[in-house]
Amino acid sequence: MNENRCIAIFGGDGLLGSNWAICQPEGIRIELIHRRVEGRPLGRPWHKLTEWSTESMVGLLQEIQPTYVVNAVALTNVDECEKFPAAAVEANALLAARLCRACVQLRLKFVHISSDQLFDGECGNYIESDPISPINVYGLTKALAERLVLEIDSQALIIRTNFFGYAPAGRSSLSDWVLAAADKGESKPLFTDSFFTPIYVDNLVACCQQLLNAQAKGVYHVVGDQRLSKYEFGIALLRTFGKSDATFFAGRLSDQKFPAPRPRDMSLCNDFTARLLGTSLGDIDRQLRDLKSAAENRPFQLHRLFSQSNRIQTSRSTEFPPEIH
């Protein structure tokens, strides 16, 4: 990617946007946009956009003049989506469509961050061309977003993923949740029958950059190389960080009574992406070591990134792991 490029990230106070701003490549300007953030902490460009119409997005993008636009806005709480489907459709699909139209109008490359909950979970290891069959409202809205985006712009890039890493205050990724519970000595379940292919957020950012360099378009699975249960992931994480797993126990997703159904196997195959990039997308042991290596600086960097902004904290149940897609 050439110097003097700019990436505008909508949903900039989330896990992906905030970490992207911190680990940005040299020569790349990152502009973060959200409804709930004001100010320019540490010189990082923040933009508060309260009205997310196509017209307001066009106006802001004309001001920023980015090269690429990333949509990282999503309502990812699966049960909240089930309870409030209209809000889920707005946040996960209609907003993406409006932003995509703004990008088409300004001839900007559009990148949409999608999910691994687009399938029924009966098979796993899904490839990009497998038929979509979501089983909850969240998955339906993410599927709708993909369809609308590609109808509006055939050149758009869609990233299906499930990532972990250090999150801003008020948010939490699965790795944050596990490590916090271990530090508090809390007894928590980790599901042995829920599978995914997690990727460390820094790896995800690097892959997105490489796909943009390659002028990729269409749908790509950007996930780690290994299919793991949530239990396997949690135990590997604790061992990497030298923490006890004594308070964690093997639970089963099938035994839970959630408002929204969950696909049992969300694992995605990343072969198509790996072939294009000519590299592995991330062995889990290496990714967890990288997460640990970042432990000294990344949480502090995230705190400083938001310390001078008026950010609204969000609440989340801590009984079960958060779902970051």
PDB file of C-alpha atoms in Angstrom:
ATOM      1  CA  MET A   1       0.000   0.000   0.000  1.00  0.00           C
ATOM      2  CA  ASN A   2       1.419   3.387  -0.953  1.00  0.00           C
ATOM      3  CA  GLU A   3       2.122   6.129   1.549  1.00  0.00           C
ATOM      4  CA  ASN A   4      -0.318   8.974   2.185  1.00  0.00           C
ATOM      5  CA  ARG A   5      -3.222   6.563   2.128  1.00  0.00           C
ATOM      6  CA  CYS A   6      -6.085   6.944   4.565  1.00  0.00           C
ATOM      7  CA  ILE A   7      -8.456   4.366   6.041  1.00  0.00           C
ATOM      8  CA  ALA A   8     -11.709   5.608   7.561  1.00  0.00           C
ATOM      9  CA  ILE A   9     -13.160   3.116  10.059  1.00  0.00           C
ATOM     10  CA  PHE A  10     -16.814   3.411  11.033  1.00  0.00           C
ATOM     11  CA  GLY A  11     -17.364   1.867  14.458  1.00  0.00           C
ATOM     12  CA  GLY A  12     -13.952   3.143  15.486  1.00  0.00           C
ATOM     13  CA  ASP A  13     -14.373   2.640  19.220  1.00  0.00           C
ATOM     14  CA  GLY A  14     -14.782  -1.120  18.902  1.00  0.00           C
ATOM     15  CA  LEU A  15     -12.176  -3.836  19.248  1.00  0.00           C
ATOM     16  CA  LEU A  16     -11.189  -3.850  15.576  1.00  0.00           C
ATOM     17  CA  GLY A  17     -11.145  -0.116  14.924  1.00  0.00           C
ATOM     18  CA  SER A  18      -9.247   0.791  18.079  1.00  0.00           C
ATOM     19  CA  ASN A  19      -6.578  -1.867  17.561  1.00  0.00           C
ATOM     20  CA  TRP A  20      -6.277  -0.969  13.880  1.00  0.00           C
ATOM     21  CA  ALA A  21      -5.505   2.619  14.913  1.00  0.00           C
ATOM     22  CA  ILE A  22      -2.772   1.435  17.266  1.00  0.00           C
ATOM     23  CA  CYS A  23      -1.059  -1.056  14.948  1.00  0.00           C
ATOM     24  CA  GLN A  24      -1.506   0.971  11.771  1.00  0.00           C
ATOM     25  CA  PRO A  25       1.204   0.557   9.126  1.00  0.00           C
ATOM     26  CA  GLU A  26       3.689   3.361   8.671  1.00  0.00           C
ATOM     27  CA  GLY A  27       2.466   5.985   6.229  1.00  0.00           C
ATOM     28  CA  ILE A  28      -1.207   5.076   6.663  1.00  0.00           C
ATOM     29  CA  ARG A  29      -3.543   7.615   8.239  1.00  0.00           C
ATOM     30  CA  ILE A  30      -6.415   6.142  10.271  1.00  0.00           C
ATOM     31  CA  GLU A  31      -9.618   8.139  10.859  1.00  0.00           C
ATOM     32  CA  LEU A  32     -12.072   6.699  13.407  1.00  0.00           C
ATOM     33  CA  ILE A  33     -15.796   7.420  13.250  1.00  0.00           C
ATOM     34  CA  HIS A  34     -18.471   6.634  15.814  1.00  0.00           C
ATOM     35  CA  ARG A  35     -21.717   7.976  17.186  1.00  0.00           C
ATOM     36  CA  ARG A  36     -20.421   8.164  20.736  1.00  0.00           C
ATOM     37  CA  VAL A  37     -16.894   9.567  20.570  1.00  0.00           C
ATOM     38  CA  GLU A  38     -15.729  13.170  20.617  1.00  0.00           C
ATOM     39  CA  GLY A  39     -12.343  14.867  20.586  1.00  0.00           C
ATOM     40  CA  ARG A  40      -8.988  13.900  19.124  1.00  0.00           C
ATOM     41  CA  PRO A  41      -7.226  11.944  21.893  1.00  0.00           C
ATOM     42  CA  LEU A  42      -3.451  11.619  21.459  1.00  0.00           C
ATOM     43  CA  GLY A  43      -3.744  13.227  18.052  1.00  0.00           C
ATOM     44  CA  ARG A  44      -5.805  10.330  16.752  1.00  0.00           C
ATOM     45  CA  PRO A  45      -8.498  11.674  14.437  1.00  0.00           C
ATOM     46  CA  TRP A  46     -11.952  10.941  15.880  1.00  0.00           C
ATOM     47  CA  HIS A  47     -15.203  11.978  14.272  1.00  0.00           C
ATOM     48  CA  LYS A  48     -18.567  11.938  15.983  1.00  0.00           C
ATOM     49  CA  LEU A  49     -21.374  11.329  13.512  1.00  0.00           C
ATOM     50  CA  THR A  50     -24.788  11.350  15.166  1.00  0.00           C
ATOM     51  CA  GLU A  51     -26.878  11.096  11.990  1.00  0.00           C
ATOM     52  CA  TRP A  52     -25.851   8.121   9.905  1.00  0.00           C
ATOM     53  CA  SER A  53     -27.697   8.904   6.706  1.00  0.00           C
ATOM     54  CA  THR A  54     -26.047   8.455   3.319  1.00  0.00           C
ATOM     55  CA  GLU A  55     -25.905  12.240   2.946  1.00  0.00           C
ATOM     56  CA  SER A  56     -24.151  12.792   6.286  1.00  0.00           C
ATOM     57  CA  MET A  57     -21.715   9.991   5.521  1.00  0.00           C
ATOM     58  CA  VAL A  58     -20.927  11.518   2.137  1.00  0.00           C
ATOM     59  CA  GLY A  59     -20.284  14.880   3.781  1.00  0.00           C
ATOM     60  CA  LEU A  60     -17.913  13.423   6.371  1.00  0.00           C
ATOM     61  CA  LEU A  61     -16.068  11.301   3.816  1.00  0.00           C
ATOM     62  CA  GLN A  62     -15.603  14.328   1.587  1.00  0.00           C
ATOM     63  CA  GLU A  63     -14.001  16.063   4.558  1.00  0.00           C
ATOM     64  CA  ILE A  64     -11.756  13.116   5.473  1.00  0.00           C
ATOM     65  CA  GLN A  65     -10.923  12.084   1.891  1.00  0.00           C
ATOM     66  CA  PRO A  66     -10.009   8.462   2.675  1.00  0.00           C
ATOM     67  CA  THR A  67      -8.706   5.908   0.231  1.00  0.00           C
ATOM     68  CA  TYR A  68     -10.594   3.048   1.866  1.00  0.00           C
ATOM     69  CA  VAL A  69     -13.654   2.860   4.110  1.00  0.00           C
ATOM     70  CA  VAL A  70     -14.131   0.035   6.633  1.00  0.00           C
ATOM     71  CA  ASN A  71     -17.518  -0.725   8.167  1.00  0.00           C
ATOM     72  CA  ALA A  72     -16.911  -2.243  11.614  1.00  0.00           C
ATOM     73  CA  VAL A  73     -20.300  -1.192  13.023  1.00  0.00           C
ATOM     74  CA  ALA A  74     -22.394  -4.070  14.341  1.00  0.00           C
ATOM     75  CA  LEU A  75     -24.775  -5.104  17.071  1.00  0.00           C
ATOM     76  CA  THR A  76     -22.986  -8.336  18.013  1.00  0.00           C
ATOM     77  CA  ASN A  77     -24.949  -9.330  21.114  1.00  0.00           C
ATOM     78  CA  VAL A  78     -26.811 -12.298  19.650  1.00  0.00           C
ATOM     79  CA  ASP A  79     -29.565 -12.324  22.275  1.00  0.00           C
ATOM     80  CA  GLU A  80     -30.135  -8.563  21.963  1.00  0.00           C
ATOM     81  CA  CYS A  81     -30.530  -9.014  18.217  1.00  0.00           C
ATOM     82  CA  GLU A  82     -33.151 -11.708  18.830  1.00  0.00           C
ATOM     83  CA  LYS A  83     -35.080  -9.459  21.228  1.00  0.00           C
ATOM     84  CA  PHE A  84     -34.811  -6.316  19.095  1.00  0.00           C
ATOM     85  CA  PRO A  85     -34.723  -7.416  15.442  1.00  0.00           C
ATOM     86  CA  ALA A  86     -35.499  -3.962  14.026  1.00  0.00           C
ATOM     87  CA  ALA A  87     -32.476  -2.501  15.812  1.00  0.00           C
ATOM     88  CA  ALA A  88     -30.350  -5.400  14.553  1.00  0.00           C
ATOM     89  CA  VAL A  89     -31.450  -4.852  10.956  1.00  0.00           C
ATOM     90  CA  GLU A  90     -30.645  -1.145  11.241  1.00  0.00           C
ATOM     91  CA  ALA A  91     -27.211  -1.591  12.835  1.00  0.00           C
ATOM     92  CA  ASN A  92     -26.055  -4.671  10.950  1.00  0.00           C
ATOM     93  CA  ALA A  93     -27.580  -4.283   7.486  1.00  0.00           C
ATOM     94  CA  LEU A  94     -29.197  -0.954   6.612  1.00  0.00           C
ATOM     95  CA  LEU A  95     -26.344   1.148   7.939  1.00  0.00           C
ATOM     96  CA  ALA A  96     -23.889  -0.942   5.921  1.00  0.00           C
ATOM     97  CA  ALA A  97     -25.984  -0.383   2.805  1.00  0.00           C
ATOM     98  CA  ARG A  98     -26.100   3.392   3.312  1.00  0.00           C
ATOM     99  CA  LEU A  99     -22.361   3.577   3.891  1.00  0.00           C
ATOM    100  CA  CYS A 100     -21.722   1.454   0.821  1.00  0.00           C
ATOM    101  CA  ARG A 101     -23.878   3.795  -1.291  1.00  0.00           C
ATOM    102  CA  ALA A 102     -21.879   6.753   0.019  1.00  0.00           C
ATOM    103  CA  CYS A 103     -18.663   5.025  -1.034  1.00  0.00           C
ATOM    104  CA  VAL A 104     -20.010   4.248  -4.493  1.00  0.00           C
ATOM    105  CA  GLN A 105     -21.032   7.892  -4.885  1.00  0.00           C
ATOM    106  CA  LEU A 106     -17.504   9.017  -3.973  1.00  0.00           C
ATOM    107  CA  ARG A 107     -15.765   6.128  -5.770  1.00  0.00           C
ATOM    108  CA  LEU A 108     -14.151   4.798  -2.603  1.00  0.00           C
ATOM    109  CA  LYS A 109     -13.183   1.201  -1.860  1.00  0.00           C
ATOM    110  CA  PHE A 110     -15.610  -0.262   0.690  1.00  0.00           C
ATOM    111  CA  VAL A 111     -14.694  -3.002   3.186  1.00  0.00           C
ATOM    112  CA  HIS A 112     -17.472  -4.642   5.204  1.00  0.00           C
ATOM    113  CA  ILE A 113     -16.687  -6.713   8.309  1.00  0.00           C
ATOM    114  CA  SER A 114     -19.035  -9.686   8.397  1.00  0.00           C
ATOM    115  CA  SER A 115     -19.425 -12.733  10.642  1.00  0.00           C
ATOM    116  CA  ASP A 116     -18.959 -16.476  10.998  1.00  0.00           C
ATOM    117  CA  GLN A 117     -22.588 -16.920  12.125  1.00  0.00           C
ATOM    118  CA  LEU A 118     -23.965 -17.098   8.599  1.00  0.00           C
ATOM    119  CA  PHE A 119     -24.363 -20.885   8.590  1.00  0.00           C
ATOM    120  CA  ASP A 120     -26.468 -23.387  10.502  1.00  0.00           C
ATOM    121  CA  GLY A 121     -23.410 -24.925  12.177  1.00  0.00           C
ATOM    122  CA  GLU A 122     -24.143 -28.516  11.194  1.00  0.00           C
ATOM    123  CA  CYS A 123     -20.936 -29.006   9.198  1.00  0.00           C
ATOM    124  CA  GLY A 124     -18.242 -26.460   9.974  1.00  0.00           C
ATOM    125  CA  ASN A 125     -15.129 -25.596   7.984  1.00  0.00           C
ATOM    126  CA  TYR A 126     -17.326 -23.575   5.622  1.00  0.00           C
ATOM    127  CA  ILE A 127     -15.893 -22.123   2.423  1.00  0.00           C
ATOM    128  CA  GLU A 128     -16.878 -18.816   0.834  1.00  0.00           C
ATOM    129  CA  SER A 129     -19.212 -20.405  -1.728  1.00  0.00           C
ATOM    130  CA  ASP A 130     -21.210 -22.542   0.719  1.00  0.00           C
ATOM    131  CA  PRO A 131     -24.912 -21.631   0.851  1.00  0.00           C
ATOM    132  CA  ILE A 132     -25.770 -19.258   3.676  1.00  0.00           C
ATOM    133  CA  SER A 133     -28.250 -20.605   6.251  1.00  0.00           C
ATOM    134  CA  PRO A 134     -28.312 -18.470   9.427  1.00  0.00           C
ATOM    135  CA  ILE A 135     -30.353 -19.697  12.399  1.00  0.00           C
ATOM    136  CA  ASN A 136     -30.698 -16.495  14.430  1.00  0.00           C
ATOM    137  CA  VAL A 137     -31.562 -12.839  13.843  1.00  0.00           C
ATOM    138  CA  TYR A 138     -27.950 -11.745  14.151  1.00  0.00           C
ATOM    139  CA  GLY A 139     -26.893 -14.122  11.381  1.00  0.00           C
ATOM    140  CA  LEU A 140     -29.856 -13.110   9.229  1.00  0.00           C
ATOM    141  CA  THR A 141     -28.944  -9.434   9.492  1.00  0.00           C
ATOM    142  CA  LYS A 142     -25.300 -10.083   8.665  1.00  0.00           C
ATOM    143  CA  ALA A 143     -26.368 -12.162   5.668  1.00  0.00           C
ATOM    144  CA  LEU A 144     -28.684  -9.357   4.556  1.00  0.00           C
ATOM    145  CA  ALA A 145     -25.817  -6.888   4.861  1.00  0.00           C
ATOM    146  CA  GLU A 146     -23.604  -8.991   2.594  1.00  0.00           C
ATOM    147  CA  ARG A 147     -26.346  -9.262  -0.030  1.00  0.00           C
ATOM    148  CA  LEU A 148     -27.119  -5.537   0.021  1.00  0.00           C
ATOM    149  CA  VAL A 149     -23.448  -4.521  -0.115  1.00  0.00           C
ATOM    150  CA  LEU A 150     -22.673  -6.717  -3.120  1.00  0.00           C
ATOM    151  CA  GLU A 151     -25.832  -5.570  -4.902  1.00  0.00           C
ATOM    152  CA  ILE A 152     -24.784  -1.953  -4.426  1.00  0.00           C
ATOM    153  CA  ASP A 153     -21.077  -2.429  -5.178  1.00  0.00           C
ATOM    154  CA  SER A 154     -19.670  -5.511  -6.864  1.00  0.00           C
ATOM    155  CA  GLN A 155     -16.147  -4.241  -6.097  1.00  0.00           C
ATOM    156  CA  ALA A 156     -16.698  -4.229  -2.321  1.00  0.00           C
ATOM    157  CA  LEU A 157     -14.581  -6.434  -0.058  1.00  0.00           C
ATOM    158  CA  ILE A 158     -16.398  -8.534   2.565  1.00  0.00           C
ATOM    159  CA  ILE A 159     -14.430 -10.040   5.452  1.00  0.00           C
ATOM    160  CA  ARG A 160     -15.987 -12.942   7.359  1.00  0.00           C
ATOM    161  CA  THR A 161     -14.173 -13.376  10.652  1.00  0.00           C
ATOM    162  CA  ASN A 162     -14.206 -14.027  14.406  1.00  0.00           C
ATOM    163  CA  PHE A 163     -11.432 -12.198  16.230  1.00  0.00           C
ATOM    164  CA  PHE A 164     -10.009 -11.751  19.711  1.00  0.00           C
ATOM    165  CA  GLY A 165      -7.661  -9.301  21.377  1.00  0.00           C
ATOM    166  CA  TYR A 166      -7.558  -6.534  23.938  1.00  0.00           C
ATOM    167  CA  ALA A 167     -10.734  -4.459  23.829  1.00  0.00           C
ATOM    168  CA  PRO A 168     -11.509  -0.908  24.975  1.00  0.00           C
ATOM    169  CA  ALA A 169     -13.131  -0.400  28.382  1.00  0.00           C
ATOM    170  CA  GLY A 170     -16.782  -1.360  28.376  1.00  0.00           C
ATOM    171  CA  ARG A 171     -16.230  -3.910  25.621  1.00  0.00           C
ATOM    172  CA  SER A 172     -14.786  -7.383  25.928  1.00  0.00           C
ATOM    173  CA  SER A 173     -13.483 -10.091  23.645  1.00  0.00           C
ATOM    174  CA  LEU A 174     -13.427 -13.767  24.553  1.00  0.00           C
ATOM    175  CA  SER A 175      -9.767 -13.556  25.552  1.00  0.00           C
ATOM    176  CA  ASP A 176     -10.458 -10.568  27.830  1.00  0.00           C
ATOM    177  CA  TRP A 177     -13.346 -12.439  29.460  1.00  0.00           C
ATOM    178  CA  VAL A 178     -11.306 -15.573  30.147  1.00  0.00           C
ATOM    179  CA  LEU A 179      -8.285 -13.728  31.538  1.00  0.00           C
ATOM    180  CA  ALA A 180     -10.421 -11.474  33.749  1.00  0.00           C
ATOM    181  CA  ALA A 181     -12.304 -14.456  35.166  1.00  0.00           C
ATOM    182  CA  ALA A 182      -9.025 -16.241  35.902  1.00  0.00           C
ATOM    183  CA  ASP A 183      -7.651 -13.197  37.713  1.00  0.00           C
ATOM    184  CA  LYS A 184     -10.793 -13.026  39.869  1.00  0.00           C
ATOM    185  CA  GLY A 185     -10.877 -16.778  40.499  1.00  0.00           C
ATOM    186  CA  GLU A 186     -14.416 -16.974  39.164  1.00  0.00           C
ATOM    187  CA  SER A 187     -15.981 -20.292  38.203  1.00  0.00           C
ATOM    188  CA  LYS A 188     -16.927 -20.101  34.523  1.00  0.00           C
ATOM    189  CA  PRO A 189     -18.047 -22.530  31.811  1.00  0.00           C
ATOM    190  CA  LEU A 190     -16.234 -22.965  28.513  1.00  0.00           C
ATOM    191  CA  PHE A 191     -18.198 -24.853  25.878  1.00  0.00           C
ATOM    192  CA  THR A 192     -16.772 -28.079  24.509  1.00  0.00           C
ATOM    193  CA  ASP A 193     -19.377 -28.313  21.719  1.00  0.00           C
ATOM    194  CA  SER A 194     -19.054 -24.791  20.270  1.00  0.00           C
ATOM    195  CA  PHE A 195     -16.395 -24.496  17.561  1.00  0.00           C
ATOM    196  CA  PHE A 196     -14.792 -21.553  15.764  1.00  0.00           C
ATOM    197  CA  THR A 197     -11.616 -20.457  13.989  1.00  0.00           C
ATOM    198  CA  PRO A 198     -10.384 -17.442  15.982  1.00  0.00           C
ATOM    199  CA  ILE A 199      -7.870 -14.914  14.699  1.00  0.00           C
ATOM    200  CA  TYR A 200      -5.851 -12.403  16.716  1.00  0.00           C
ATOM    201  CA  VAL A 201      -6.986  -8.881  15.830  1.00  0.00           C
ATOM    202  CA  ASP A 202      -3.488  -7.778  14.739  1.00  0.00           C
ATOM    203  CA  ASN A 203      -3.396 -10.678  12.273  1.00  0.00           C
ATOM    204  CA  LEU A 204      -6.830  -9.657  11.004  1.00  0.00           C
ATOM    205  CA  VAL A 205      -5.664  -6.083  10.449  1.00  0.00           C
ATOM    206  CA  ALA A 206      -2.563  -7.282   8.592  1.00  0.00           C
ATOM    207  CA  CYS A 207      -4.641  -9.568   6.356  1.00  0.00           C
ATOM    208  CA  CYS A 208      -7.112  -6.784   5.582  1.00  0.00           C
ATOM    209  CA  GLN A 209      -4.222  -4.537   4.574  1.00  0.00           C
ATOM    210  CA  GLN A 210      -2.824  -7.253   2.302  1.00  0.00           C
ATOM    211  CA  LEU A 211      -6.209  -7.868   0.686  1.00  0.00           C
ATOM    212  CA  LEU A 212      -6.519  -4.149  -0.018  1.00  0.00           C
ATOM    213  CA  ASN A 213      -3.026  -4.165  -1.505  1.00  0.00           C
ATOM    214  CA  ALA A 214      -4.125  -7.047  -3.749  1.00  0.00           C
ATOM    215  CA  GLN A 215      -7.253  -5.098  -4.798  1.00  0.00           C
ATOM    216  CA  ALA A 216      -9.386  -7.999  -3.614  1.00  0.00           C
ATOM    217  CA  LYS A 217     -13.155  -7.919  -3.983  1.00  0.00           C
ATOM    218  CA  GLY A 218     -15.961 -10.239  -2.953  1.00  0.00           C
ATOM    219  CA  VAL A 219     -16.074 -12.494   0.105  1.00  0.00           C
ATOM    220  CA  TYR A 220     -13.039 -13.745   2.029  1.00  0.00           C
ATOM    221  CA  HIS A 221     -12.765 -15.842   5.177  1.00  0.00           C
ATOM    222  CA  VAL A 222     -10.122 -14.170   7.344  1.00  0.00           C
ATOM    223  CA  VAL A 223      -9.794 -16.481  10.335  1.00  0.00           C
ATOM    224  CA  GLY A 224      -7.139 -18.520  12.093  1.00  0.00           C
ATOM    225  CA  ASP A 225      -5.821 -21.801  10.763  1.00  0.00           C
ATOM    226  CA  GLN A 226      -7.293 -24.059  13.444  1.00  0.00           C
ATOM    227  CA  ARG A 227     -10.802 -25.153  14.366  1.00  0.00           C
ATOM    228  CA  LEU A 228     -11.111 -25.051  18.161  1.00  0.00           C
ATOM    229  CA  SER A 229     -13.833 -25.437  20.732  1.00  0.00           C
ATOM    230  CA  LYS A 230     -14.341 -22.469  23.051  1.00  0.00           C
ATOM    231  CA  TYR A 231     -13.025 -24.767  25.807  1.00  0.00           C
ATOM    232  CA  GLU A 232      -9.840 -25.601  23.878  1.00  0.00           C
ATOM    233  CA  PHE A 233      -9.264 -21.930  23.124  1.00  0.00           C
ATOM    234  CA  GLY A 234      -9.771 -20.871  26.750  1.00  0.00           C
ATOM    235  CA  ILE A 235      -7.444 -23.515  28.193  1.00  0.00           C
ATOM    236  CA  ALA A 236      -4.717 -22.744  25.611  1.00  0.00           C
ATOM    237  CA  LEU A 237      -5.032 -19.045  26.424  1.00  0.00           C
ATOM    238  CA  LEU A 238      -4.683 -19.630  30.170  1.00  0.00           C
ATOM    239  CA  ARG A 239      -1.651 -21.858  29.711  1.00  0.00           C
ATOM    240  CA  THR A 240       0.029 -19.301  27.455  1.00  0.00           C
ATOM    241  CA  PHE A 241      -0.433 -16.647  30.130  1.00  0.00           C
ATOM    242  CA  GLY A 242       0.641 -19.000  32.930  1.00  0.00           C
ATOM    243  CA  LYS A 243      -2.736 -18.785  34.677  1.00  0.00           C
ATOM    244  CA  SER A 244      -4.629 -21.541  36.451  1.00  0.00           C
ATOM    245  CA  ASP A 245      -7.586 -23.144  34.702  1.00  0.00           C
ATOM    246  CA  ALA A 246      -8.846 -24.644  37.968  1.00  0.00           C
ATOM    247  CA  THR A 247     -11.960 -22.459  38.173  1.00  0.00           C
ATOM    248  CA  PHE A 248     -13.065 -23.153  34.602  1.00  0.00           C
ATOM    249  CA  PHE A 249     -15.197 -26.145  33.761  1.00  0.00           C
ATOM    250  CA  ALA A 250     -16.294 -27.897  30.581  1.00  0.00           C
ATOM    251  CA  GLY A 251     -19.809 -26.795  29.709  1.00  0.00           C
ATOM    252  CA  ARG A 252     -22.038 -27.567  26.764  1.00  0.00           C
ATOM    253  CA  LEU A 253     -23.731 -25.073  24.494  1.00  0.00           C
ATOM    254  CA  SER A 254     -26.495 -27.614  23.900  1.00  0.00           C
ATOM    255  CA  ASP A 255     -27.408 -27.497  27.604  1.00  0.00           C
ATOM    256  CA  GLN A 256     -27.971 -23.728  27.654  1.00  0.00           C
ATOM    257  CA  LYS A 257     -31.278 -21.896  27.252  1.00  0.00           C
ATOM    258  CA  PHE A 258     -30.388 -18.739  25.364  1.00  0.00           C
ATOM    259  CA  PRO A 259     -33.032 -16.473  23.772  1.00  0.00           C
ATOM    260  CA  ALA A 260     -31.275 -16.889  20.425  1.00  0.00           C
ATOM    261  CA  PRO A 261     -30.133 -20.209  18.960  1.00  0.00           C
ATOM    262  CA  ARG A 262     -26.409 -20.556  18.283  1.00  0.00           C
ATOM    263  CA  PRO A 263     -24.756 -22.498  15.485  1.00  0.00           C
ATOM    264  CA  ARG A 264     -22.756 -25.351  16.982  1.00  0.00           C
ATOM    265  CA  ASP A 265     -19.874 -25.083  14.529  1.00  0.00           C
ATOM    266  CA  MET A 266     -18.930 -21.637  13.220  1.00  0.00           C
ATOM    267  CA  SER A 267     -15.533 -22.668  11.845  1.00  0.00           C
ATOM    268  CA  LEU A 268     -14.557 -21.199   8.493  1.00  0.00           C
ATOM    269  CA  CYS A 269     -11.992 -22.472   6.003  1.00  0.00           C
ATOM    270  CA  ASN A 270      -9.360 -19.825   5.159  1.00  0.00           C
ATOM    271  CA  ASP A 271      -7.664 -21.696   2.289  1.00  0.00           C
ATOM    272  CA  PHE A 272      -8.923 -19.260  -0.370  1.00  0.00           C
ATOM    273  CA  THR A 273      -7.526 -16.252   1.514  1.00  0.00           C
ATOM    274  CA  ALA A 274      -4.263 -17.987   2.421  1.00  0.00           C
ATOM    275  CA  ARG A 275      -3.628 -18.918  -1.210  1.00  0.00           C
ATOM    276  CA  LEU A 276      -4.183 -15.354  -2.373  1.00  0.00           C
ATOM    277  CA  LEU A 277      -1.917 -13.900   0.317  1.00  0.00           C
ATOM    278  CA  GLY A 278       0.641 -16.686   0.056  1.00  0.00           C
ATOM    279  CA  THR A 279       0.884 -17.112   3.805  1.00  0.00           C
ATOM    280  CA  SER A 280      -0.627 -18.766   6.846  1.00  0.00           C
ATOM    281  CA  LEU A 281      -3.235 -16.656   8.625  1.00  0.00           C
ATOM    282  CA  GLY A 282      -2.195 -17.725  12.096  1.00  0.00           C
ATOM    283  CA  ASP A 283      -1.408 -20.807  14.160  1.00  0.00           C
ATOM    284  CA  ILE A 284      -3.240 -20.488  17.481  1.00  0.00           C
ATOM    285  CA  ASP A 285      -0.135 -20.983  19.640  1.00  0.00           C
ATOM    286  CA  ARG A 286       1.702 -18.201  17.799  1.00  0.00           C
ATOM    287  CA  GLN A 287      -1.331 -15.924  17.976  1.00  0.00           C
ATOM    288  CA  LEU A 288      -1.675 -16.417  21.727  1.00  0.00           C
ATOM    289  CA  ARG A 289       2.020 -15.730  22.214  1.00  0.00           C
ATOM    290  CA  ASP A 290       1.590 -12.513  20.233  1.00  0.00           C
ATOM    291  CA  LEU A 291      -1.363 -11.591  22.440  1.00  0.00           C
ATOM    292  CA  LYS A 292       0.777 -12.135  25.519  1.00  0.00           C
ATOM    293  CA  SER A 293       3.650 -10.113  24.033  1.00  0.00           C
ATOM    294  CA  ALA A 294       1.270  -7.196  23.565  1.00  0.00           C
ATOM    295  CA  ALA A 295       0.045  -7.413  27.167  1.00  0.00           C
ATOM    296  CA  GLU A 296       2.536  -4.861  28.484  1.00  0.00           C
ATOM    297  CA  ASN A 297       1.507  -2.110  26.082  1.00  0.00           C
ATOM    298  CA  ARG A 298      -1.780  -2.717  24.300  1.00  0.00           C
ATOM    299  CA  PRO A 299      -4.241  -2.360  27.231  1.00  0.00           C
ATOM    300  CA  PHE A 300      -2.450   0.858  28.247  1.00  0.00           C
ATOM    301  CA  GLN A 301      -2.539   2.138  24.656  1.00  0.00           C
ATOM    302  CA  LEU A 302      -6.267   1.461  24.422  1.00  0.00           C
ATOM    303  CA  HIS A 303      -6.880   3.224  27.720  1.00  0.00           C
ATOM    304  CA  ARG A 304      -4.967   6.287  26.528  1.00  0.00           C
ATOM    305  CA  LEU A 305      -6.726   6.205  23.170  1.00  0.00           C
ATOM    306  CA  PHE A 306     -10.086   6.678  24.868  1.00  0.00           C
ATOM    307  CA  SER A 307      -9.109   8.518  28.040  1.00  0.00           C
ATOM    308  CA  GLN A 308      -9.768  11.964  26.571  1.00  0.00           C
ATOM    309  CA  SER A 309     -12.965  11.115  24.706  1.00  0.00           C
ATOM    310  CA  ASN A 310     -16.589  11.152  25.824  1.00  0.00           C
ATOM    311  CA  ARG A 311     -17.214   7.489  25.349  1.00  0.00           C
ATOM    312  CA  ILE A 312     -20.402   5.864  26.579  1.00  0.00           C
ATOM    313  CA  GLN A 313     -19.726   2.647  28.481  1.00  0.00           C
ATOM    314  CA  THR A 314     -21.735  -0.404  27.522  1.00  0.00           C
ATOM    315  CA  SER A 315     -22.880  -3.127  29.875  1.00  0.00           C
ATOM    316  CA  ARG A 316     -22.697  -6.825  29.131  1.00  0.00           C
ATOM    317  CA  SER A 317     -23.585  -9.975  30.998  1.00  0.00           C
ATOM    318  CA  THR A 318     -20.468 -11.719  32.317  1.00  0.00           C
ATOM    319  CA  GLU A 319     -21.983 -15.126  32.976  1.00  0.00           C
ATOM    320  CA  PHE A 320     -21.032 -16.468  29.555  1.00  0.00           C
ATOM    321  CA  PRO A 321     -18.278 -15.501  27.132  1.00  0.00           C
ATOM    322  CA  PRO A 322     -18.857 -12.480  24.875  1.00  0.00           C
ATOM    323  CA  GLU A 323     -19.396 -13.133  21.197  1.00  0.00           C
ATOM    324  CA  ILE A 324     -17.181 -11.048  18.982  1.00  0.00           C
ATOM    325  CA  HIS A 325     -17.789 -11.603  15.274  1.00  0.00           C
TER     326      HIS A 325
END
